[in-house]
Amino acid sequence: MRAVKTGLACLAMLSACFALAANPVQAEGRTKSQIELFLQDQDAVLKRGSFVDISVKTQDVPGLFGIQFELVYDPDLLELPGKNSVEISESFQAWVIKNDPETGIIQIAATRKSLPEDAEENLPLAKFRFRTLTSGNAEVSLQEIKAVDAVPREIQLSSAEEPVVEISIKDPAANAGKGRRDGGS
C-alpha cells in the first residue's frame, strides 16, 4: 500500500512539473534540440514473425530532466511480445509505462535519476522491441511530446517532421515456390 502511495505521489509530482512548465527554453547559439526515432540495425523489409527494435533518442537537449511522450504503432501489424519489450535508459526513472495493445499507443513518462550538467548528444531514452504480425507497411511515430528541465521550464523539442519510422513486412509464404521453374525436385 505504501508503494502505491509513493508511486502516486511521484506521478502527481511529475505531472505538476509538466503542467507548470510555462516558459519554453531556447538554446541560443546551438542547434535546435531534437527528439528522434531510430530503426536499429534492421533491414528495410522484414518477414512476418521477426523482431524489430526502435529507439527514441534526443540530441542537444540542455538540462533535460523529465520527458513524456506517446509512441503510436499499428496494432494490426506490430505487437509488444512481453514485459521486457520496453527498455528505459539507465539514466532515467520511468514513472509511467502504459501500453494499450488495442489502440497501439504506448505512454511513457520518465525523469532523470540525477540532474544533468549539460546537453548530451544522442541521449538514449527508450528502446522498444516489436514482433511483426502480418504483411503490410507499418508506421511507428512519436506524439504528444513534452519535456522539462530541472527548473521546471518546458523545453522545445523539434524534428524536421513528426518522428516516424516506416517498416515493410513481407509474408514468407508469398515467396514460396518462386525460383523453381522446372517443377522437379
Coordinates of N, CA and C in Angstrom, one line a residue:
M1 N 0.8 -1.2 0.0 CA 0.0 0.0 0.0 C 0.9 1.3 0.0
R2 N 2.0 1.2 0.8 CA 2.9 2.4 0.8 C 3.5 2.6 -0.5
A3 N 3.9 1.5 -1.2 CA 4.5 1.6 -2.5 C 3.5 2.3 -3.5
V4 N 2.3 2.0 -3.4 CA 1.3 2.6 -4.3 C 1.1 4.1 -4.0
K5 N 1.1 4.4 -2.7 CA 1.0 5.8 -2.4 C 2.2 6.6 -2.8
T6 N 3.4 6.0 -2.7 CA 4.6 6.7 -3.1 C 4.6 6.8 -4.6
G7 N 4.2 5.8 -5.4 CA 4.1 5.9 -6.8 C 3.1 7.0 -7.3
L8 N 2.0 7.1 -6.6 CA 1.0 8.1 -7.0 C 1.5 9.5 -6.7
A9 N 2.2 9.6 -5.6 CA 2.8 10.9 -5.2 C 3.9 11.3 -6.2
C10 N 4.7 10.4 -6.7 CA 5.7 10.7 -7.7 C 5.1 11.1 -9.0
L11 N 4.0 10.3 -9.4 CA 3.3 10.6 -10.6 C 2.7 12.0 -10.6
A12 N 2.1 12.3 -9.4 CA 1.5 13.7 -9.3 C 2.6 14.8 -9.4
M13 N 3.7 14.5 -8.8 CA 4.8 15.5 -8.9 C 5.3 15.7 -10.3
L14 N 5.5 14.6 -11.0 CA 5.9 14.6 -12.4 C 4.9 15.3 -13.3
S15 N 3.6 15.1 -13.1 CA 2.5 15.7 -13.8 C 2.5 17.2 -13.5
A16 N 2.8 17.6 -12.2 CA 2.9 19.0 -11.9 C 4.0 19.7 -12.6
C17 N 5.2 19.0 -12.7 CA 6.3 19.6 -13.4 C 6.0 19.9 -14.9
F18 N 5.3 19.0 -15.5 CA 4.9 19.2 -16.9 C 3.8 20.3 -17.0
A19 N 2.9 20.3 -16.1 CA 1.8 21.3 -16.1 C 2.4 22.7 -15.8
L20 N 3.4 22.9 -14.9 CA 3.9 24.2 -14.5 C 4.9 24.7 -15.5
A21 N 5.4 23.9 -16.4 CA 6.4 24.3 -17.4 C 5.8 25.2 -18.4
A22 N 5.8 26.5 -18.0 CA 5.2 27.5 -18.9 C 6.2 28.3 -19.7
N23 N 7.5 28.4 -19.3 CA 8.4 29.2 -20.1 C 9.3 28.3 -20.9
P24 N 9.1 28.3 -22.2 CA 9.9 27.4 -23.1 C 11.4 27.9 -23.0
V25 N 12.3 26.8 -23.1 CA 13.7 27.1 -23.1 C 14.3 27.0 -24.5
Q26 N 14.9 28.0 -25.0 CA 15.6 28.0 -26.3 C 17.1 28.1 -26.1
A27 N 17.8 27.2 -26.6 CA 19.3 27.1 -26.5 C 19.9 28.1 -27.6
E28 N 20.3 29.2 -27.1 CA 20.9 30.2 -28.1 C 22.3 29.8 -28.5
G29 N 22.5 30.0 -29.8 CA 23.8 29.6 -30.4 C 24.0 28.1 -30.6
R30 N 23.0 27.4 -30.4 CA 23.1 25.9 -30.6 C 22.1 25.5 -31.7
T31 N 22.3 24.3 -32.1 CA 21.3 23.7 -33.0 C 20.0 23.4 -32.1
K32 N 18.9 23.3 -32.8 CA 17.7 23.1 -32.0 C 17.7 21.7 -31.4
S33 N 17.1 21.6 -30.2 CA 17.0 20.3 -29.5 C 16.1 19.4 -30.3
Q34 N 16.5 18.2 -30.4 CA 15.7 17.3 -31.2 C 15.4 16.0 -30.5
I35 N 14.3 15.4 -30.9 CA 13.9 14.0 -30.4 C 13.7 13.2 -31.7
E36 N 14.2 12.0 -31.8 CA 14.2 11.2 -33.0 C 13.9 9.8 -32.7
L37 N 13.3 9.1 -33.7 CA 13.1 7.7 -33.7 C 14.2 7.0 -34.6
F38 N 14.7 5.9 -34.2 CA 15.7 5.2 -35.0 C 15.3 3.7 -35.1
L39 N 15.4 3.2 -36.3 CA 15.2 1.8 -36.6 C 16.6 1.2 -36.4
Q40 N 16.8 0.2 -35.5 CA 18.1 -0.3 -35.1 C 18.5 -1.5 -35.9
D41 N 19.5 -1.3 -36.7 CA 20.2 -2.4 -37.4 C 19.2 -3.5 -38.0
Q42 N 18.2 -3.0 -38.7 CA 17.3 -3.9 -39.3 C 17.2 -3.6 -40.8
D43 N 16.8 -4.7 -41.5 CA 16.5 -4.5 -43.0 C 15.3 -3.6 -43.1
A44 N 15.2 -3.0 -44.3 CA 14.1 -2.1 -44.6 C 12.8 -3.0 -44.7
V45 N 13.0 -4.3 -45.1 CA 11.8 -5.2 -45.3 C 12.0 -6.3 -44.3
L46 N 11.0 -6.6 -43.5 CA 11.1 -7.7 -42.5 C 10.1 -8.8 -42.9
K47 N 10.3 -10.0 -42.3 CA 9.4 -11.1 -42.5 C 8.4 -11.1 -41.4
R48 N 7.3 -11.6 -41.7 CA 6.3 -11.8 -40.6 C 6.8 -12.7 -39.5
G49 N 6.6 -12.3 -38.3 CA 7.1 -13.0 -37.1 C 8.5 -12.6 -36.7
S50 N 9.2 -11.7 -37.4 CA 10.5 -11.3 -37.0 C 10.4 -10.1 -36.0
F51 N 11.5 -9.8 -35.4 CA 11.5 -8.7 -34.4 C 12.2 -7.5 -35.0
V52 N 11.7 -6.3 -34.5 CA 12.3 -5.0 -34.9 C 12.5 -4.2 -33.7
D53 N 13.7 -3.5 -33.5 CA 14.0 -2.7 -32.4 C 13.9 -1.2 -32.9
I54 N 13.2 -0.4 -32.1 CA 13.1 1.0 -32.4 C 13.5 1.8 -31.2
S55 N 14.4 2.8 -31.4 CA 14.9 3.6 -30.2 C 14.4 5.0 -30.3
V56 N 14.2 5.6 -29.2 CA 13.9 7.0 -29.1 C 15.1 7.7 -28.4
K57 N 15.7 8.7 -29.1 CA 16.9 9.4 -28.6 C 16.6 10.9 -28.7
T58 N 17.4 11.7 -27.9 CA 17.4 13.1 -28.0 C 18.8 13.6 -28.4
Q59 N 18.8 14.8 -29.0 CA 20.1 15.3 -29.4 C 20.2 16.8 -28.9
D60 N 21.2 17.2 -28.3 CA 21.5 18.6 -27.9 C 20.3 19.1 -27.1
V61 N 19.9 18.5 -26.0 CA 18.8 18.9 -25.1 C 19.5 19.4 -23.8
P62 N 19.6 20.8 -23.7 CA 20.2 21.3 -22.5 C 19.4 21.1 -21.2
G63 N 19.9 20.4 -20.2 CA 19.2 20.3 -19.0 C 18.0 19.4 -18.9
L64 N 17.9 18.5 -19.9 CA 16.7 17.6 -19.9 C 16.5 16.9 -18.5
F65 N 15.4 17.1 -17.9 CA 15.1 16.4 -16.6 C 14.0 15.4 -16.7
G66 N 12.9 15.8 -17.3 CA 11.7 15.0 -17.5 C 11.2 15.0 -18.9
I67 N 10.6 13.8 -19.3 CA 10.1 13.7 -20.6 C 8.8 12.8 -20.6
Q68 N 7.9 13.2 -21.4 CA 6.7 12.4 -21.6 C 6.3 12.3 -23.0
F69 N 6.0 11.2 -23.6 CA 5.6 11.0 -25.0 C 4.7 9.8 -25.2
E70 N 4.1 9.8 -26.3 CA 3.4 8.6 -26.8 C 4.0 8.0 -28.0
L71 N 4.2 6.7 -28.0 CA 4.7 6.0 -29.2 C 3.5 5.3 -29.8
V72 N 3.2 5.7 -31.0 CA 2.0 5.1 -31.7 C 2.4 4.2 -32.7
Y73 N 1.8 3.0 -32.7 CA 2.1 1.9 -33.7 C 0.8 1.3 -34.2
D74 N 0.9 0.5 -35.3 CA -0.3 -0.2 -35.8 C -0.4 -1.5 -35.2
P75 N -1.4 -1.7 -34.3 CA -1.6 -3.0 -33.5 C -2.0 -4.1 -34.4
D76 N -2.4 -3.9 -35.7 CA -2.7 -5.0 -36.6 C -1.5 -5.6 -37.2
L77 N -0.4 -4.8 -37.2 CA 0.8 -5.2 -37.9 C 2.0 -5.5 -36.9
L78 N 1.9 -4.8 -35.7 CA 3.0 -5.0 -34.7 C 2.5 -5.2 -33.4
E79 N 3.3 -5.9 -32.5 CA 2.9 -6.1 -31.1 C 4.2 -6.1 -30.3
L80 N 3.9 -5.7 -29.0 CA 5.0 -5.8 -28.0 C 4.8 -7.2 -27.4
P81 N 5.8 -8.1 -27.6 CA 5.5 -9.5 -27.2 C 5.7 -9.9 -25.7
G82 N 6.1 -9.0 -24.9 CA 6.3 -9.3 -23.5 C 6.7 -8.1 -22.6
K83 N 6.8 -8.4 -21.3 CA 7.2 -7.3 -20.4 C 8.5 -6.7 -20.7
N84 N 9.4 -7.4 -21.2 CA 10.8 -6.9 -21.5 C 10.9 -6.2 -22.9
S85 N 9.7 -5.9 -23.5 CA 9.7 -5.3 -24.8 C 10.0 -3.8 -24.8
V86 N 9.9 -3.2 -23.6 CA 10.2 -1.8 -23.4 C 11.4 -1.6 -22.4
E87 N 12.4 -1.0 -22.9 CA 13.6 -0.7 -22.0 C 13.7 0.8 -21.9
I88 N 13.8 1.3 -20.7 CA 14.0 2.7 -20.4 C 15.5 2.9 -20.1
S89 N 16.1 4.0 -20.6 CA 17.6 4.2 -20.4 C 17.9 4.2 -18.9
E90 N 19.1 3.7 -18.6 CA 19.5 3.7 -17.2 C 19.6 5.0 -16.5
S91 N 19.7 6.1 -17.3 CA 19.8 7.5 -16.8 C 18.4 8.0 -16.3
F92 N 17.3 7.3 -16.6 CA 16.0 7.7 -16.3 C 15.3 6.8 -15.4
Q93 N 14.3 7.3 -14.6 CA 13.4 6.5 -13.8 C 12.1 6.7 -14.5
A94 N 11.5 5.5 -14.9 CA 10.2 5.6 -15.6 C 9.1 5.6 -14.5
W95 N 8.2 6.5 -14.7 CA 7.1 6.6 -13.7 C 5.8 6.0 -14.4
V96 N 5.7 6.1 -15.7 CA 4.5 5.6 -16.4 C 5.0 4.9 -17.6
I97 N 4.6 3.6 -17.7 CA 4.8 2.9 -18.9 C 3.4 2.2 -19.1
K98 N 2.7 2.7 -20.1 CA 1.3 2.1 -20.3 C 1.2 1.8 -21.7
N99 N 0.9 0.5 -22.0 CA 0.7 0.1 -23.4 C -0.8 -0.3 -23.6
D100 N -1.4 0.2 -24.6 CA -2.8 -0.2 -24.9 C -2.7 -0.9 -26.3
P101 N -2.7 -2.3 -26.2 CA -2.5 -3.0 -27.5 C -3.7 -2.9 -28.4
E102 N -4.8 -2.5 -28.0 CA -5.9 -2.3 -28.9 C -5.8 -1.1 -29.7
T103 N -5.3 0.0 -29.1 CA -5.2 1.3 -29.9 C -3.8 1.5 -30.5
G104 N -2.8 0.7 -29.9 CA -1.4 0.9 -30.4 C -0.8 2.1 -29.9
I105 N -1.1 2.5 -28.6 CA -0.5 3.7 -28.0 C 0.3 3.3 -26.7
I106 N 1.6 3.6 -26.7 CA 2.4 3.4 -25.5 C 2.7 4.8 -24.9
Q107 N 2.3 4.9 -23.7 CA 2.6 6.2 -23.0 C 3.8 6.0 -22.0
I108 N 4.7 7.0 -22.1 CA 5.9 6.9 -21.3 C 6.1 8.3 -20.6
A109 N 6.4 8.3 -19.3 CA 6.8 9.5 -18.6 C 8.0 9.1 -17.7
A110 N 9.0 9.8 -17.8 CA 10.3 9.5 -17.0 C 11.0 10.7 -16.6
T111 N 11.8 10.6 -15.5 CA 12.6 11.7 -15.1 C 14.1 11.2 -14.9
R112 N 15.0 12.1 -15.0 CA 16.4 11.8 -14.8 C 16.7 11.3 -13.4
K113 N 17.6 10.4 -13.2 CA 17.9 9.9 -11.9 C 18.8 10.9 -11.2
S114 N 19.6 11.7 -12.0 CA 20.4 12.8 -11.4 C 20.3 14.0 -12.3
L115 N 20.6 15.1 -11.8 CA 20.5 16.4 -12.6 C 21.6 16.4 -13.7
P116 N 21.2 16.7 -14.9 CA 22.2 16.8 -16.0 C 23.0 18.1 -15.8
E117 N 24.3 18.0 -16.2 CA 25.1 19.2 -16.2 C 25.1 20.0 -17.5
D118 N 24.9 19.3 -18.6 CA 25.0 19.9 -19.9 C 24.2 19.1 -20.9
A119 N 24.1 19.6 -22.1 CA 23.4 18.8 -23.2 C 24.3 17.6 -23.5
E120 N 23.6 16.6 -23.9 CA 24.3 15.4 -24.3 C 23.9 15.0 -25.7
E121 N 24.8 14.6 -26.6 CA 24.5 14.2 -27.9 C 23.9 12.8 -27.9
N122 N 22.8 12.6 -28.6 CA 22.2 11.3 -28.8 C 22.0 10.6 -27.4
L123 N 21.3 11.3 -26.5 CA 20.9 10.7 -25.3 C 19.8 9.6 -25.5
P124 N 20.1 8.4 -25.2 CA 19.0 7.4 -25.4 C 18.0 7.5 -24.3
L125 N 16.7 7.4 -24.7 CA 15.6 7.5 -23.8 C 15.0 6.1 -23.6
A126 N 14.6 5.5 -24.7 CA 13.9 4.2 -24.6 C 14.1 3.3 -25.8
K127 N 14.0 2.0 -25.6 CA 14.0 1.1 -26.8 C 12.8 0.2 -26.7
F128 N 12.2 0.0 -27.9 CA 11.0 -0.8 -28.0 C 11.3 -2.0 -28.9
R129 N 10.9 -3.2 -28.5 CA 11.1 -4.4 -29.4 C 9.7 -4.9 -29.8
F130 N 9.4 -4.8 -31.1 CA 8.2 -5.2 -31.6 C 8.3 -6.5 -32.4
R131 N 7.2 -7.3 -32.5 CA 7.2 -8.5 -33.3 C 6.2 -8.2 -34.4
T132 N 6.6 -8.5 -35.7 CA 5.7 -8.3 -36.8 C 4.7 -9.4 -36.9
L133 N 3.4 -9.0 -37.1 CA 2.3 -9.9 -37.1 C 1.8 -10.4 -38.4
T134 N 1.8 -9.5 -39.4 CA 1.3 -9.8 -40.7 C 2.0 -8.9 -41.7
S135 N 1.8 -9.2 -43.0 CA 2.5 -8.4 -44.0 C 1.7 -7.0 -44.2
G136 N 2.5 -6.0 -44.6 CA 1.9 -4.7 -44.8 C 3.0 -3.7 -44.5
N137 N 2.6 -2.4 -44.5 CA 3.5 -1.3 -44.2 C 3.1 -0.7 -42.9
A138 N 3.9 -0.7 -41.9 CA 3.6 -0.2 -40.6 C 4.4 1.1 -40.4
E139 N 3.7 2.0 -39.6 CA 4.4 3.2 -39.2 C 4.4 3.2 -37.6
V140 N 5.5 3.8 -37.1 CA 5.7 4.0 -35.7 C 6.0 5.5 -35.6
S141 N 5.3 6.2 -34.7 CA 5.5 7.6 -34.6 C 5.5 8.1 -33.1
L142 N 6.1 9.2 -32.9 CA 6.1 9.9 -31.6 C 5.1 11.0 -31.6
Q143 N 4.3 11.1 -30.6 CA 3.3 12.1 -30.5 C 3.2 12.6 -29.0
E144 N 2.5 13.8 -28.8 CA 2.3 14.3 -27.5 C 3.6 14.4 -26.7
I145 N 4.6 15.0 -27.3 CA 6.0 15.1 -26.7 C 6.0 16.3 -25.8
K146 N 6.4 16.1 -24.5 CA 6.6 17.2 -23.6 C 7.9 16.9 -22.9
A147 N 8.7 18.0 -22.7 CA 10.0 17.8 -21.9 C 10.2 19.0 -21.0
V148 N 10.8 18.8 -19.9 CA 11.1 19.9 -18.9 C 12.5 19.8 -18.5
D149 N 13.0 21.0 -18.0 CA 14.3 21.0 -17.4 C 14.1 21.0 -15.9
A150 N 15.2 21.1 -15.1 CA 15.0 20.9 -13.7 C 14.4 22.2 -13.0
V151 N 14.2 23.3 -13.7 CA 13.7 24.5 -13.0 C 12.2 24.4 -12.5
P152 N 11.2 23.9 -13.0 CA 11.0 23.3 -14.4 C 10.5 24.3 -15.4
R153 N 11.0 24.2 -16.6 CA 10.6 25.0 -17.7 C 10.4 24.0 -18.9
E154 N 9.5 24.3 -19.7 CA 9.3 23.4 -20.9 C 10.4 23.6 -21.9
I155 N 10.9 22.5 -22.4 CA 11.9 22.5 -23.4 C 11.3 22.3 -24.8
Q156 N 11.6 23.1 -25.7 CA 11.1 22.9 -27.1 C 11.9 21.9 -27.8
L157 N 11.3 20.8 -28.1 CA 11.9 19.7 -28.9 C 11.4 19.8 -30.3
S158 N 12.3 19.6 -31.3 CA 11.8 19.7 -32.7 C 12.4 18.6 -33.5
S159 N 11.8 18.4 -34.6 CA 12.4 17.5 -35.6 C 11.9 18.0 -37.0
A160 N 12.5 17.6 -38.1 CA 12.1 18.1 -39.4 C 10.6 17.8 -39.6
E161 N 10.1 16.7 -39.2 CA 8.7 16.3 -39.3 C 8.4 15.6 -38.1
E162 N 7.2 15.1 -38.0 CA 6.8 14.2 -36.9 C 7.7 13.0 -36.9
P163 N 8.4 12.7 -35.8 CA 9.3 11.5 -35.9 C 8.5 10.2 -36.2
V164 N 8.8 9.6 -37.4 CA 8.1 8.4 -37.9 C 9.1 7.4 -38.4
V165 N 8.9 6.2 -38.2 CA 9.7 5.1 -38.8 C 8.7 4.2 -39.6
E166 N 9.1 3.9 -40.8 CA 8.3 3.0 -41.6 C 8.9 1.7 -41.7
I167 N 8.1 0.6 -41.6 CA 8.5 -0.7 -41.6 C 7.7 -1.5 -42.7
S168 N 8.4 -2.2 -43.6 CA 7.7 -3.1 -44.6 C 7.8 -4.5 -44.1
I169 N 6.7 -5.2 -44.1 CA 6.6 -6.6 -43.6 C 6.1 -7.5 -44.8
K170 N 6.9 -8.5 -45.1 CA 6.5 -9.4 -46.2 C 6.1 -10.8 -45.6
D171 N 5.1 -11.4 -46.2 CA 4.7 -12.7 -45.8 C 5.6 -13.7 -46.5
P172 N 6.3 -14.6 -45.7 CA 7.3 -15.5 -46.3 C 6.6 -16.5 -47.2
A173 N 5.3 -16.8 -47.0 CA 4.6 -17.7 -47.8 C 4.4 -17.2 -49.2
A174 N 4.4 -15.9 -49.4 CA 4.3 -15.3 -50.7 C 5.4 -15.6 -51.6
N175 N 6.6 -15.9 -51.1 CA 7.8 -16.2 -51.9 C 7.9 -17.7 -52.1
A176 N 7.1 -18.5 -51.5 CA 7.2 -20.0 -51.6 C 6.9 -20.4 -53.1
G177 N 7.7 -21.3 -53.6 CA 7.6 -21.8 -54.9 C 8.2 -20.9 -56.0
K178 N 8.7 -19.7 -55.7 CA 9.4 -18.9 -56.6 C 10.8 -19.4 -56.7
G179 N 11.4 -19.2 -57.8 CA 12.8 -19.6 -58.0 C 13.0 -21.0 -58.6
R180 N 11.9 -21.8 -58.6 CA 12.0 -23.1 -59.3 C 11.0 -23.1 -60.4
R181 N 11.5 -23.3 -61.6 CA 10.6 -23.2 -62.8 C 10.4 -24.6 -63.4
D182 N 11.3 -25.5 -63.1 CA 11.2 -26.8 -63.7 C 10.2 -27.8 -63.1
G183 N 9.7 -27.4 -61.9 CA 8.6 -28.2 -61.3 C 9.2 -29.5 -60.7
G184 N 10.4 -29.8 -60.9 CA 11.0 -31.1 -60.4 C 11.6 -30.9 -59.1
S185 N 12.3 -32.0 -58.6 CA 12.9 -32.0 -57.3 C 14.4 -31.7 -57.4

